[in-house]
XYZ file of C-alpha atoms in Angstrom:
686
model
C -19.801 -27.434 23.776
C -20.149 -24.505 21.371
C -20.101 -20.866 22.493
C -22.155 -18.820 19.988
C -20.966 -15.260 19.407
C -23.704 -12.621 19.444
C -21.835 -9.308 19.157
C -18.244 -8.966 17.979
C -15.820 -6.042 18.317
C -13.065 -5.650 15.727
C -9.940 -4.278 17.391
C -8.783 -2.688 14.158
C -9.691 -0.142 11.511
C -10.387 0.486 7.843
C -10.491 -2.303 5.314
C -10.024 -5.286 7.661
C -12.728 -4.038 10.040
C -15.154 -3.746 7.102
C -14.148 -7.231 5.929
C -14.940 -8.845 9.297
C -18.186 -6.873 9.606
C -19.335 -8.232 6.236
C -19.053 -11.844 7.404
C -20.664 -10.953 10.734
C -23.690 -9.578 8.869
C -23.934 -12.838 6.925
C -23.826 -14.794 10.201
C -26.295 -12.542 12.036
C -23.659 -11.339 14.482
C -23.778 -7.754 15.788
C -20.732 -5.560 15.188
C -18.763 -3.016 17.201
C -16.121 -0.628 15.845
C -13.498 1.222 17.832
C -12.006 4.297 16.226
C -9.512 7.078 16.736
C -10.433 10.723 16.235
C -8.693 10.716 12.830
C -10.885 7.792 11.712
C -14.220 9.064 13.015
C -15.696 9.693 9.555
C -14.449 6.575 7.766
C -16.699 3.866 6.357
C -15.936 1.161 8.922
C -17.258 3.365 11.723
C -20.532 4.063 9.919
C -21.039 0.416 8.980
C -20.759 -0.924 12.525
C -23.873 -1.459 14.652
C -22.106 0.296 17.531
C -19.011 2.532 17.467
C -16.813 3.456 20.432
C -14.364 6.379 20.329
C -10.775 5.874 21.442
C -9.580 9.428 22.220
C -6.473 10.459 20.287
C -4.944 9.763 16.902
C -1.705 7.813 17.142
C -1.771 4.000 17.389
C -0.137 4.206 20.817
C -3.052 6.336 22.069
C -5.784 4.272 20.445
C -5.601 0.923 18.632
C -2.620 -0.304 20.676
C -4.341 0.405 24.018
C -5.487 -3.071 25.025
C -7.226 -1.742 28.145
C -9.292 0.763 26.168
C -10.261 -1.824 23.549
C -11.466 -4.335 26.147
C -13.322 -1.609 28.026
C -14.985 -0.597 24.742
C -16.131 -4.185 24.176
C -17.673 -4.338 27.626
C -19.379 -0.958 27.255
C -20.822 -1.930 23.865
C -22.080 -5.322 25.028
C -19.713 -7.325 22.806
C -18.961 -10.914 23.797
C -16.046 -11.456 21.374
C -13.055 -9.618 19.909
C -11.505 -10.133 16.470
C -8.045 -8.505 16.187
C -7.793 -8.252 12.378
C -4.137 -7.924 11.368
C -1.471 -5.560 12.646
C -1.827 -3.597 15.890
C -2.618 -6.107 18.699
C -3.378 -9.102 16.478
C -0.251 -11.042 17.497
C 0.005 -9.795 21.062
C -0.262 -12.756 23.425
C -0.817 -10.527 26.480
C -3.780 -8.864 24.769
C -5.282 -12.274 23.961
C -4.903 -13.283 27.625
C -6.591 -10.086 28.820
C -9.482 -10.652 26.416
C -10.009 -14.147 27.791
C -9.574 -12.953 31.374
C -12.368 -10.413 30.761
C -14.693 -13.303 29.874
C -14.738 -12.496 26.165
C -14.248 -14.882 23.238
C -10.933 -14.370 21.458
C -11.237 -14.926 17.698
C -7.694 -16.118 17.264
C -5.197 -18.743 18.413
C -4.357 -19.490 22.020
C -1.998 -16.976 23.670
C 0.579 -19.756 24.013
C 0.592 -20.323 20.248
C 0.996 -16.601 19.594
C 3.870 -16.490 22.054
C 5.582 -19.533 20.545
C 5.525 -18.001 17.072
C 6.017 -14.383 18.201
C 9.764 -14.762 18.485
C 11.362 -15.628 15.159
C 14.373 -17.031 17.000
C 12.290 -19.320 19.225
C 9.896 -20.271 16.424
C 12.786 -21.418 14.208
C 13.995 -23.660 17.012
C 10.513 -25.140 17.452
C 10.103 -25.712 13.741
C 13.484 -27.406 13.436
C 12.451 -29.780 16.223
C 9.167 -30.486 14.365
C 11.070 -31.424 11.209
C 10.385 -28.201 9.258
C 13.421 -27.010 7.190
C 15.004 -23.790 8.535
C 17.935 -21.484 7.737
C 20.845 -21.293 10.189
C 21.192 -18.341 12.561
C 24.500 -16.462 12.402
C 26.178 -14.556 15.219
C 26.942 -10.905 14.259
C 30.650 -11.224 15.075
C 30.919 -14.541 13.246
C 29.725 -13.372 9.807
C 32.403 -13.995 7.173
C 32.788 -12.838 3.581
C 31.568 -16.225 2.398
C 28.306 -15.748 4.369
C 27.409 -12.543 2.532
C 24.856 -11.310 1.743
C 23.015 -11.762 5.050
C 19.680 -10.587 6.360
C 19.284 -8.869 9.732
C 15.760 -9.448 11.049
C 13.740 -8.377 14.064
C 12.687 -11.323 16.204
C 9.290 -9.738 16.892
C 6.811 -8.098 14.528
C 6.819 -7.983 10.759
C 6.027 -5.725 7.806
C 9.704 -5.356 6.928
C 10.501 -3.267 10.002
C 13.787 -4.057 11.684
C 14.960 -5.859 8.531
C 18.130 -5.059 6.594
C 20.065 -6.734 3.798
C 23.812 -6.440 4.398
C 26.327 -6.988 1.590
C 29.536 -5.727 3.238
C 31.085 -7.348 6.310
C 32.104 -3.985 7.753
C 28.441 -2.880 7.683
C 27.117 -5.755 9.790
C 27.494 -4.099 13.207
C 25.939 -0.788 12.109
C 22.963 -2.556 10.515
C 22.431 -4.726 13.582
C 22.319 -1.576 15.747
C 19.939 0.183 13.349
C 17.663 -2.863 13.149
C 17.592 -3.109 16.952
C 16.581 0.540 17.278
C 13.856 0.195 14.639
C 12.525 -3.052 16.125
C 12.466 -1.598 19.636
C 10.547 1.440 18.369
C 8.059 -0.592 16.303
C 7.495 -3.643 18.515
C 8.951 -2.842 21.948
C 11.493 -5.641 21.459
C 14.958 -4.924 20.077
C 15.973 -8.561 19.633
C 17.388 -9.259 16.163
C 19.090 -12.174 14.458
C 21.029 -12.845 11.255
C 20.481 -15.513 8.629
C 21.778 -16.161 5.081
C 20.052 -14.057 2.432
C 18.765 -16.009 -0.548
C 19.262 -13.494 -3.364
C 16.678 -14.793 -5.843
C 14.375 -16.553 -3.407
C 10.599 -16.635 -3.628
C 8.241 -15.889 -0.770
C 5.722 -18.745 -0.690
C 3.234 -19.225 2.133
C 0.680 -21.815 3.150
C -2.700 -21.041 4.693
C -3.740 -23.310 7.559
C -6.644 -23.414 9.970
C -6.912 -25.459 13.147
C -9.669 -26.154 15.656
C -9.930 -26.956 19.350
C -10.337 -30.650 18.544
C -6.833 -31.235 17.180
C -7.542 -30.887 13.455
C -5.236 -28.766 11.289
C -6.291 -28.226 7.670
C -4.141 -26.870 4.848
C -6.125 -24.377 2.761
C -3.756 -23.879 -0.153
C -0.684 -21.792 -0.889
C 0.164 -18.310 -2.160
C 3.115 -16.549 -3.757
C 4.003 -13.144 -2.290
C 7.406 -12.580 -3.878
C 6.840 -9.094 -5.333
C 7.726 -6.842 -2.415
C 9.064 -3.393 -1.675
C 11.043 -2.862 1.517
C 10.169 -6.437 2.476
C 6.461 -5.602 2.389
C 4.211 -7.466 -0.023
C 2.793 -5.688 -3.061
C 1.368 -8.517 -5.221
C 0.015 -11.846 -3.968
C -1.501 -14.755 -5.863
C -2.993 -18.201 -5.376
C -2.092 -20.872 -6.072
C 1.658 -20.144 -6.059
C 2.620 -20.537 -9.748
C 5.318 -22.839 -11.086
C 5.769 -24.998 -7.972
C 6.443 -28.693 -8.786
C 3.807 -31.021 -7.363
C 6.234 -32.802 -5.031
C 7.523 -29.486 -3.635
C 3.965 -28.210 -3.149
C 3.035 -31.374 -1.290
C 6.110 -31.009 0.936
C 5.274 -27.350 1.629
C 1.757 -28.261 2.695
C 3.012 -31.056 4.912
C 5.573 -28.764 6.564
C 2.865 -26.184 7.259
C 0.608 -28.847 8.765
C 3.470 -30.046 11.000
C 4.068 -26.452 12.095
C 0.433 -26.047 13.114
C 0.298 -29.360 14.938
C 3.550 -28.603 16.796
C 1.858 -25.747 18.648
C -1.709 -27.161 18.748
C -2.812 -24.297 16.541
C -6.400 -23.004 16.574
C -7.779 -20.466 14.102
C -6.483 -19.122 10.800
C -2.722 -18.806 10.402
C -0.082 -18.647 7.710
C 3.247 -20.457 7.590
C 5.712 -18.500 5.451
C 8.611 -20.073 3.569
C 11.559 -18.900 1.503
C 11.654 -21.008 -1.643
C 14.930 -21.446 -3.546
C 13.633 -22.182 -7.032
C 17.035 -23.200 -8.396
C 17.537 -25.885 -5.758
C 13.807 -26.590 -5.306
C 14.288 -26.290 -1.553
C 12.320 -24.250 0.968
C 12.999 -22.889 4.442
C 10.721 -21.765 7.258
C 10.618 -17.977 7.675
C 7.910 -17.329 10.251
C 4.323 -18.056 11.162
C 1.708 -15.309 11.234
C -0.791 -16.217 13.942
C -3.624 -14.174 12.436
C -5.533 -13.552 9.228
C -3.272 -12.368 6.405
C -3.832 -9.262 4.304
C -3.786 -11.495 1.213
C -6.431 -13.965 2.399
C -8.918 -12.966 -0.385
C -6.945 -14.780 -3.101
C -7.297 -18.034 -1.156
C -11.008 -17.375 -0.670
C -11.453 -16.810 -4.406
C -9.884 -20.092 -5.512
C -11.385 -22.253 -2.740
C -14.764 -20.590 -2.215
C -14.211 -20.669 1.573
C -14.845 -17.678 3.854
C -11.785 -17.619 6.133
C -13.342 -15.134 8.563
C -16.382 -17.378 8.888
C -14.058 -20.287 9.681
C -12.239 -18.143 12.254
C -15.525 -17.338 13.964
C -16.661 -20.980 13.831
C -13.440 -22.224 15.428
C -13.678 -19.522 18.130
C -17.193 -20.804 18.868
C -15.558 -24.236 19.546
C -17.089 -25.846 16.475
C -15.175 -28.632 14.729
C -13.678 -28.154 11.269
C -15.292 -31.415 10.231
C -18.617 -29.625 10.757
C -17.505 -26.307 9.220
C -15.861 -27.917 6.172
C -17.635 -31.295 5.958
C -16.355 -32.090 2.471
C -12.778 -31.011 3.176
C -10.871 -28.166 1.543
C -11.888 -27.810 -2.134
C -9.180 -28.097 -4.767
C -8.253 -24.646 -6.112
C -10.348 -23.456 -9.049
C -8.851 -20.900 -11.397
C -6.278 -18.350 -10.317
C -6.525 -15.195 -8.182
C -4.161 -12.214 -7.986
C -4.265 -9.402 -5.440
C -2.448 -6.067 -5.470
C -2.095 -3.675 -2.584
C -2.972 -0.170 -3.680
C -0.829 2.167 -1.586
C -0.829 5.927 -1.051
C 2.826 6.242 -1.978
C 5.066 7.492 -4.779
C 7.339 4.735 -6.177
C 9.298 7.293 -8.214
C 10.234 9.131 -4.991
C 11.661 6.189 -3.050
C 8.184 4.872 -2.129
C 7.416 8.021 -0.166
C 4.051 7.668 1.659
C 1.375 10.183 0.737
C -1.395 11.765 2.764
C -4.303 14.056 1.985
C -7.802 14.072 0.553
C -9.097 11.578 -1.984
C -10.697 13.768 -4.640
C -11.835 10.598 -6.410
C -11.566 6.957 -5.388
C -13.356 4.768 -7.914
C -12.069 1.284 -8.730
C -14.132 -0.841 -11.141
C -15.202 -4.050 -9.386
C -17.945 -6.636 -9.327
C -18.213 -7.000 -5.544
C -16.737 -5.611 -2.330
C -15.412 -7.984 0.352
C -17.252 -10.880 -1.299
C -15.822 -13.542 -3.607
C -17.648 -13.337 -6.958
C -19.745 -16.397 -7.830
C -18.176 -16.242 -11.302
C -14.753 -14.996 -12.344
C -14.474 -11.258 -11.683
C -12.927 -8.438 -9.638
C -13.273 -7.997 -5.887
C -12.444 -4.783 -4.003
C -11.583 -4.643 -0.296
C -11.100 -1.037 0.799
C -11.561 1.217 3.789
C -11.826 4.442 1.780
C -14.189 6.236 -0.572
C -14.205 9.507 -2.527
C -13.822 12.482 -0.199
C -12.056 10.623 2.610
C -8.848 11.903 4.156
C -5.771 9.651 4.237
C -4.024 10.481 7.494
C -0.359 10.227 8.434
C -0.997 8.085 11.494
C -1.489 4.680 9.919
C -0.367 2.342 7.163
C -0.438 3.712 3.605
C -2.596 0.923 2.113
C -5.766 2.262 0.469
C -7.261 -0.954 -0.865
C -6.746 -4.498 -2.059
C -7.910 -5.177 -5.609
C -8.357 -8.865 -6.432
C -9.019 -10.491 -9.786
C -10.128 -14.112 -10.132
C -9.920 -15.759 -13.530
C -9.916 -19.206 -15.139
C -6.119 -19.097 -15.368
C -3.242 -16.846 -14.312
C -2.977 -14.836 -17.529
C -6.694 -14.121 -17.534
C -6.548 -12.926 -13.921
C -3.556 -10.672 -14.665
C -5.260 -9.068 -17.665
C -8.521 -8.544 -15.793
C -6.738 -6.963 -12.822
C -4.549 -4.726 -14.980
C -7.608 -3.505 -16.854
C -9.538 -2.695 -13.673
C -6.622 -0.739 -12.213
C -6.079 1.127 -15.471
C -9.702 2.314 -15.484
C -9.679 3.417 -11.831
C -10.121 7.116 -11.002
C -7.695 7.973 -8.198
C -7.334 11.691 -7.549
C -5.902 13.833 -4.792
C -2.771 11.939 -3.799
C -0.121 9.849 -5.504
C -0.582 6.089 -5.538
C 1.387 3.096 -6.787
C -1.348 2.290 -9.332
C 0.840 2.832 -12.431
C 3.564 0.621 -11.014
C 1.063 -2.136 -10.227
C -0.196 -2.100 -13.814
C 3.392 -2.277 -15.106
C 4.128 -5.247 -12.821
C 1.032 -7.140 -13.962
C 2.021 -6.642 -17.610
C 5.776 -7.050 -17.232
C 7.092 -9.979 -19.327
C 9.082 -11.454 -16.427
C 6.069 -11.433 -14.130
C 3.737 -12.808 -16.787
C 6.216 -15.602 -17.526
C 6.441 -16.471 -13.791
C 10.058 -15.348 -13.363
C 9.470 -14.380 -9.737
C 11.707 -13.500 -6.809
C 11.793 -11.155 -3.828
C 14.318 -9.095 -5.826
C 11.792 -8.405 -8.605
C 11.372 -4.710 -7.763
C 15.142 -4.266 -7.540
C 15.237 -4.685 -11.314
C 15.679 -1.167 -12.766
C 13.690 -2.168 -15.844
C 10.522 -2.408 -13.759
C 10.788 1.000 -12.111
C 12.144 2.726 -15.219
C 8.935 1.892 -17.088
C 7.060 4.176 -14.691
C 8.323 7.618 -15.628
C 9.629 9.416 -12.543
C 8.121 12.716 -13.705
C 4.607 11.359 -13.321
C 4.040 11.480 -17.077
C 2.356 8.328 -18.450
C 4.293 6.148 -20.878
C 2.124 7.023 -23.906
C 2.974 8.651 -27.252
C 3.652 12.423 -27.223
C 0.591 12.962 -29.412
C -1.685 11.553 -26.676
C 0.144 13.534 -24.002
C -0.297 16.686 -26.044
C -4.003 16.051 -26.561
C -4.442 15.360 -22.829
C -2.763 18.628 -21.909
C -4.830 20.484 -24.494
C -8.016 19.002 -23.014
C -6.903 20.158 -19.559
C -6.228 23.673 -20.847
C -9.699 23.776 -22.423
C -11.365 22.576 -19.202
C -9.460 25.125 -17.096
C -10.467 27.936 -19.462
C -14.121 26.877 -19.482
C -14.190 26.549 -15.681
C -12.891 30.119 -15.297
C -15.428 31.361 -17.849
C -18.297 29.826 -15.865
C -17.286 31.873 -12.834
C -16.878 35.279 -14.481
C -19.621 37.784 -13.669
C -19.762 39.425 -17.133
C -19.614 38.485 -20.837
C -21.272 35.138 -20.239
C -22.402 35.000 -23.888
C -18.861 35.363 -25.236
C -17.040 32.017 -25.741
C -14.103 31.517 -23.398
C -10.781 32.407 -24.974
C -12.444 34.114 -27.950
C -10.374 36.669 -29.872
C -11.612 38.840 -32.751
C -8.118 39.073 -34.245
C -5.710 36.311 -33.291
C -2.129 37.535 -32.990
C -0.552 34.792 -30.851
C -1.651 31.669 -28.982
C -2.904 31.977 -25.440
C -1.019 29.820 -22.941
C -1.993 27.633 -20.023
C 0.854 26.231 -17.933
C 0.995 23.051 -15.848
C 3.610 21.533 -13.569
C 4.315 18.034 -12.273
C 7.337 17.180 -10.108
C 9.156 20.330 -11.159
C 8.522 19.768 -14.871
C 6.646 22.667 -16.468
C 4.671 22.355 -19.688
C 3.177 25.323 -21.560
C 0.147 24.643 -23.739
C -0.508 27.120 -26.560
C -4.050 27.290 -27.893
C -6.295 29.482 -29.997
C -9.917 30.360 -29.290
C -12.185 31.819 -31.916
C -15.311 31.225 -33.994
C -14.201 27.655 -34.682
C -13.705 26.850 -30.999
C -10.494 25.694 -29.389
C -7.507 24.682 -31.524
C -4.190 23.402 -30.184
C -1.367 25.663 -31.336
C 1.674 24.040 -29.715
C 2.678 21.836 -26.795
C 5.182 19.261 -28.090
C 6.947 19.578 -31.427
C 5.647 16.156 -32.441
C 1.996 17.038 -31.947
C 0.092 18.334 -34.954
C -3.024 20.560 -34.943
C -5.812 19.252 -32.720
C -9.326 20.565 -32.120
C -11.761 20.271 -29.216
C -14.912 18.913 -30.849
C -17.007 18.501 -27.685
C -16.899 20.117 -24.227
C -19.277 18.835 -21.547
C -19.622 20.148 -18.003
C -20.355 17.080 -15.847
C -20.593 19.113 -12.630
C -18.467 19.339 -9.464
C -15.430 20.447 -11.433
C -15.483 17.464 -13.818
C -15.301 18.086 -17.580
C -15.321 15.772 -20.570
C -13.386 17.150 -23.512
C -13.234 15.266 -26.830
C -10.099 16.107 -28.827
C -9.734 15.217 -32.506
C -6.283 14.736 -34.018
C -5.627 13.286 -37.504
C -9.225 12.121 -37.797
C -9.121 10.254 -34.448
C -11.290 11.480 -31.551
C -10.221 10.834 -27.946
C -12.359 11.627 -24.886
C -10.588 13.019 -21.811
C -12.126 13.420 -18.345
C -10.607 16.440 -16.608
C -11.222 16.967 -12.876
C -10.456 20.425 -11.464
C -9.970 21.007 -7.744
C -8.392 24.372 -7.036
C -5.040 24.402 -8.810
C -4.990 20.601 -9.079
C -5.824 19.061 -12.457
C -6.448 15.329 -12.932
C -6.767 13.863 -16.424
C -8.168 10.368 -17.026
C -8.307 8.672 -20.414
C -7.553 5.347 -22.047
C -3.827 6.081 -21.712
C -4.030 6.288 -17.928
C -4.031 9.107 -15.395
C -2.083 12.331 -15.248
C -2.011 14.735 -12.282
C -0.824 18.323 -12.623
C -0.841 21.598 -10.795
C -1.962 24.593 -12.809
C 0.735 27.277 -12.733
C -0.695 30.745 -12.001
C 0.259 33.540 -14.368
C 1.502 35.650 -11.463
C 3.154 34.342 -8.263
C 2.435 35.943 -4.893
C 5.822 36.781 -3.306
C 4.436 35.570 0.032
C 4.159 32.070 -1.430
C 7.851 31.865 -2.347
C 10.419 30.199 -0.105
C 14.093 30.933 0.341
C 16.648 29.033 -1.720
C 17.965 26.055 0.231
C 14.707 25.529 2.126
C 14.061 21.924 3.134
C 10.344 21.298 2.746
C 8.279 18.571 4.375
C 7.484 16.021 1.632
C 4.304 14.971 3.461
C 2.388 15.710 6.653
C 4.085 14.181 9.673
C 5.719 14.660 13.039
C 9.301 15.807 13.619
C 11.006 13.108 15.700
C 14.650 14.222 15.486
C 16.834 17.195 14.541
C 20.266 16.182 13.237
C 21.613 19.718 12.787
C 21.056 23.041 14.564
C 21.056 26.626 13.316
C 24.629 27.806 12.784
C 26.022 24.317 12.039
C 27.893 23.530 8.845
C 26.575 20.563 6.863
C 27.608 18.681 3.737
C 25.461 17.616 0.817
C 23.360 14.584 1.772
C 23.878 15.032 5.526
C 20.723 14.325 7.613
C 19.109 17.483 8.997
C 15.562 16.536 10.081
C 13.802 13.185 10.625
C 10.025 12.950 10.103
C 7.683 10.143 11.091
C 4.639 9.558 8.895
C 2.521 6.484 8.174
C 4.536 4.266 10.552
C 7.795 5.028 8.711
C 10.746 7.336 9.306
C 11.894 9.780 6.596
C 15.210 11.576 6.706
C 15.449 15.046 5.152
C 19.016 15.655 3.962
C 20.951 18.801 3.146
C 20.693 19.552 -0.602
C 24.226 20.976 -0.742
C 27.226 21.976 1.357
C 26.372 24.949 3.506
C 25.334 26.400 6.847
C 21.997 25.803 8.548
C 20.597 29.303 8.944
C 17.129 28.470 10.216
C 15.315 25.561 11.914
C 11.725 26.712 12.535
C 10.582 23.321 13.915
C 11.335 21.298 17.031
C 10.937 17.661 18.037
C 7.227 16.893 18.271
C 6.142 19.583 15.791
C 3.320 18.442 13.483
C 3.998 19.707 9.961
C 2.000 19.830 6.746
C 3.320 18.936 3.303
C 5.366 21.863 2.001
C 6.176 23.351 5.407
C 9.745 24.673 5.795
C 11.743 22.409 8.119
C 15.123 24.116 7.799
C 17.097 26.421 5.533
C 20.622 25.546 4.360
C 22.540 28.472 2.878
C 24.974 27.234 0.243
C 28.736 27.537 0.652
C 29.528 25.358 -2.372
C 28.461 24.926 -5.972
C 27.848 21.227 -5.269
C 24.199 20.262 -5.398
C 22.475 17.026 -4.441
C 19.667 16.011 -6.792
C 17.613 14.514 -3.975
C 17.273 16.052 -0.530
C 14.840 13.490 0.815
C 15.544 9.821 1.435
C 13.635 7.289 3.485
C 15.295 5.085 6.056
C 16.315 1.877 4.258
C 18.779 -0.982 4.287
C 22.437 -0.930 3.399
């Protein structure tokens, strides 16, 4: 007997909440959002029929409080809960409490979640079901011949509690570190060790099961391009898999689902050794995956709609009467993160001055090949430090893989993303990288220096100096015009005008410590570029248009070629968009207020966050690279190291202090000429 859902609460936030709400609207189901204080103004809250506040900001205070979420559902009149992904989505106790409260759980049975929740236990179950697995190794039994090995947390995912170990003497320390991280992230410090396949591919199979014993395979995906064991690029179908291997993968995934009487949408993940054409079970995610849109694009199925149908006790033979369609075309998804790849993937937080990604549809698979955008943010939103750094998923669907890659790269290149650093440039480089285009894939892809080196660490786009010079000139013109608009007198006099020109005027910009001075002349003939780079010849601003709200369009002509530049001004921040990409700068003031200067040796917070540990106290001697302060931001820990040998003279923060980007965390007075080029490193593997 079916159990129709009338009003559904999504126990999640942002993009995935909006995604589930979209299908609910199609099905005529009412929607309920729960939100923290930090999320009160985001889109998913406004789009819900009913919204319930969860007081506080941190996940532990809000989205991880099962009791508050269930109470919110009851208060809002919801009769079902969808967990999304992350947070409580794979928490068997939460699923039990939902059912105990008389609500419909849009997910697998608690017993299935429990069976797959432990990677150790799930590997045993899969081996018994005939699914290939990798052997577990005891920490004290690892030999040189076993190296490299992978230490993994038994619970949770997202790369937390995971470390690659290449030296036998480092095994014990990495096991301890992984246990601590896993206990902090998942409340379970159990870890295990397995062989590490150096050039393996991460291939997964989407399944869905119902309450009537049917388990369907809904295609496969490749998710090999990862950073810190977290996926960055996903695509369907998985390219370059021989037909017999693909068939075996699908059969193994079906066996996995049947072994635990699986109901709902789930993903069976495998490590594929391309050289040997063998695969091994990694884990099963008993929820909807972040990358589900690529499967929806190539099959035309709505996986959330199937989740809801199964939760209503409907049979898959009714929901998919003609069976799973064969994949049509190819789909590629990238995860757009608020992070800086050139600074060790450092998460970013702050306001989105502009968030515009060209797309055909949002949260909906295009009826013809196109670009889909799934995002929880819009222009003007604030990216907080409390949650994951993902801003959006951008998905391109094309008739073949190369077409999808080109379409996706083009959409990302045209996006306007201002206010904080993102991984957009890196994503474009990946999509156009010869190895990726030619399907030379592995989980070690982003370890290749060639990939990262193509994204200049200074933040300067990889375009000819002439274009860089013209872009900077356009920015200088826009800055000068913006100031002129605000002056109370001489409005009729052109900005920068001089009766007798003796020397160029200069506008200075800075990005990541690199300063660039732009020399320009202003007179009867308008603005002329005097000097910026030696290679750049004379350029002239032929058109200047005030588009409002600090946005200017400046057309610069050089050697008979005109290039339009869009320059966005927000305080001292300058964003330049043009066909060559995006460039973010800070305008350097002519005079510096002494109050804004900090003492030499100051360790500054690289982002907003919370101080969770102090590794050195005032008066202690430290060496270059020694940890001094540990911050937590965006679900990750970041260690701030001493920049040189010296003595800690000041620690103005304490454990629990909330800091803003640029705040002084400590001051290390130098006792040596030795300097470290990087005082900030994130916690990572050995």
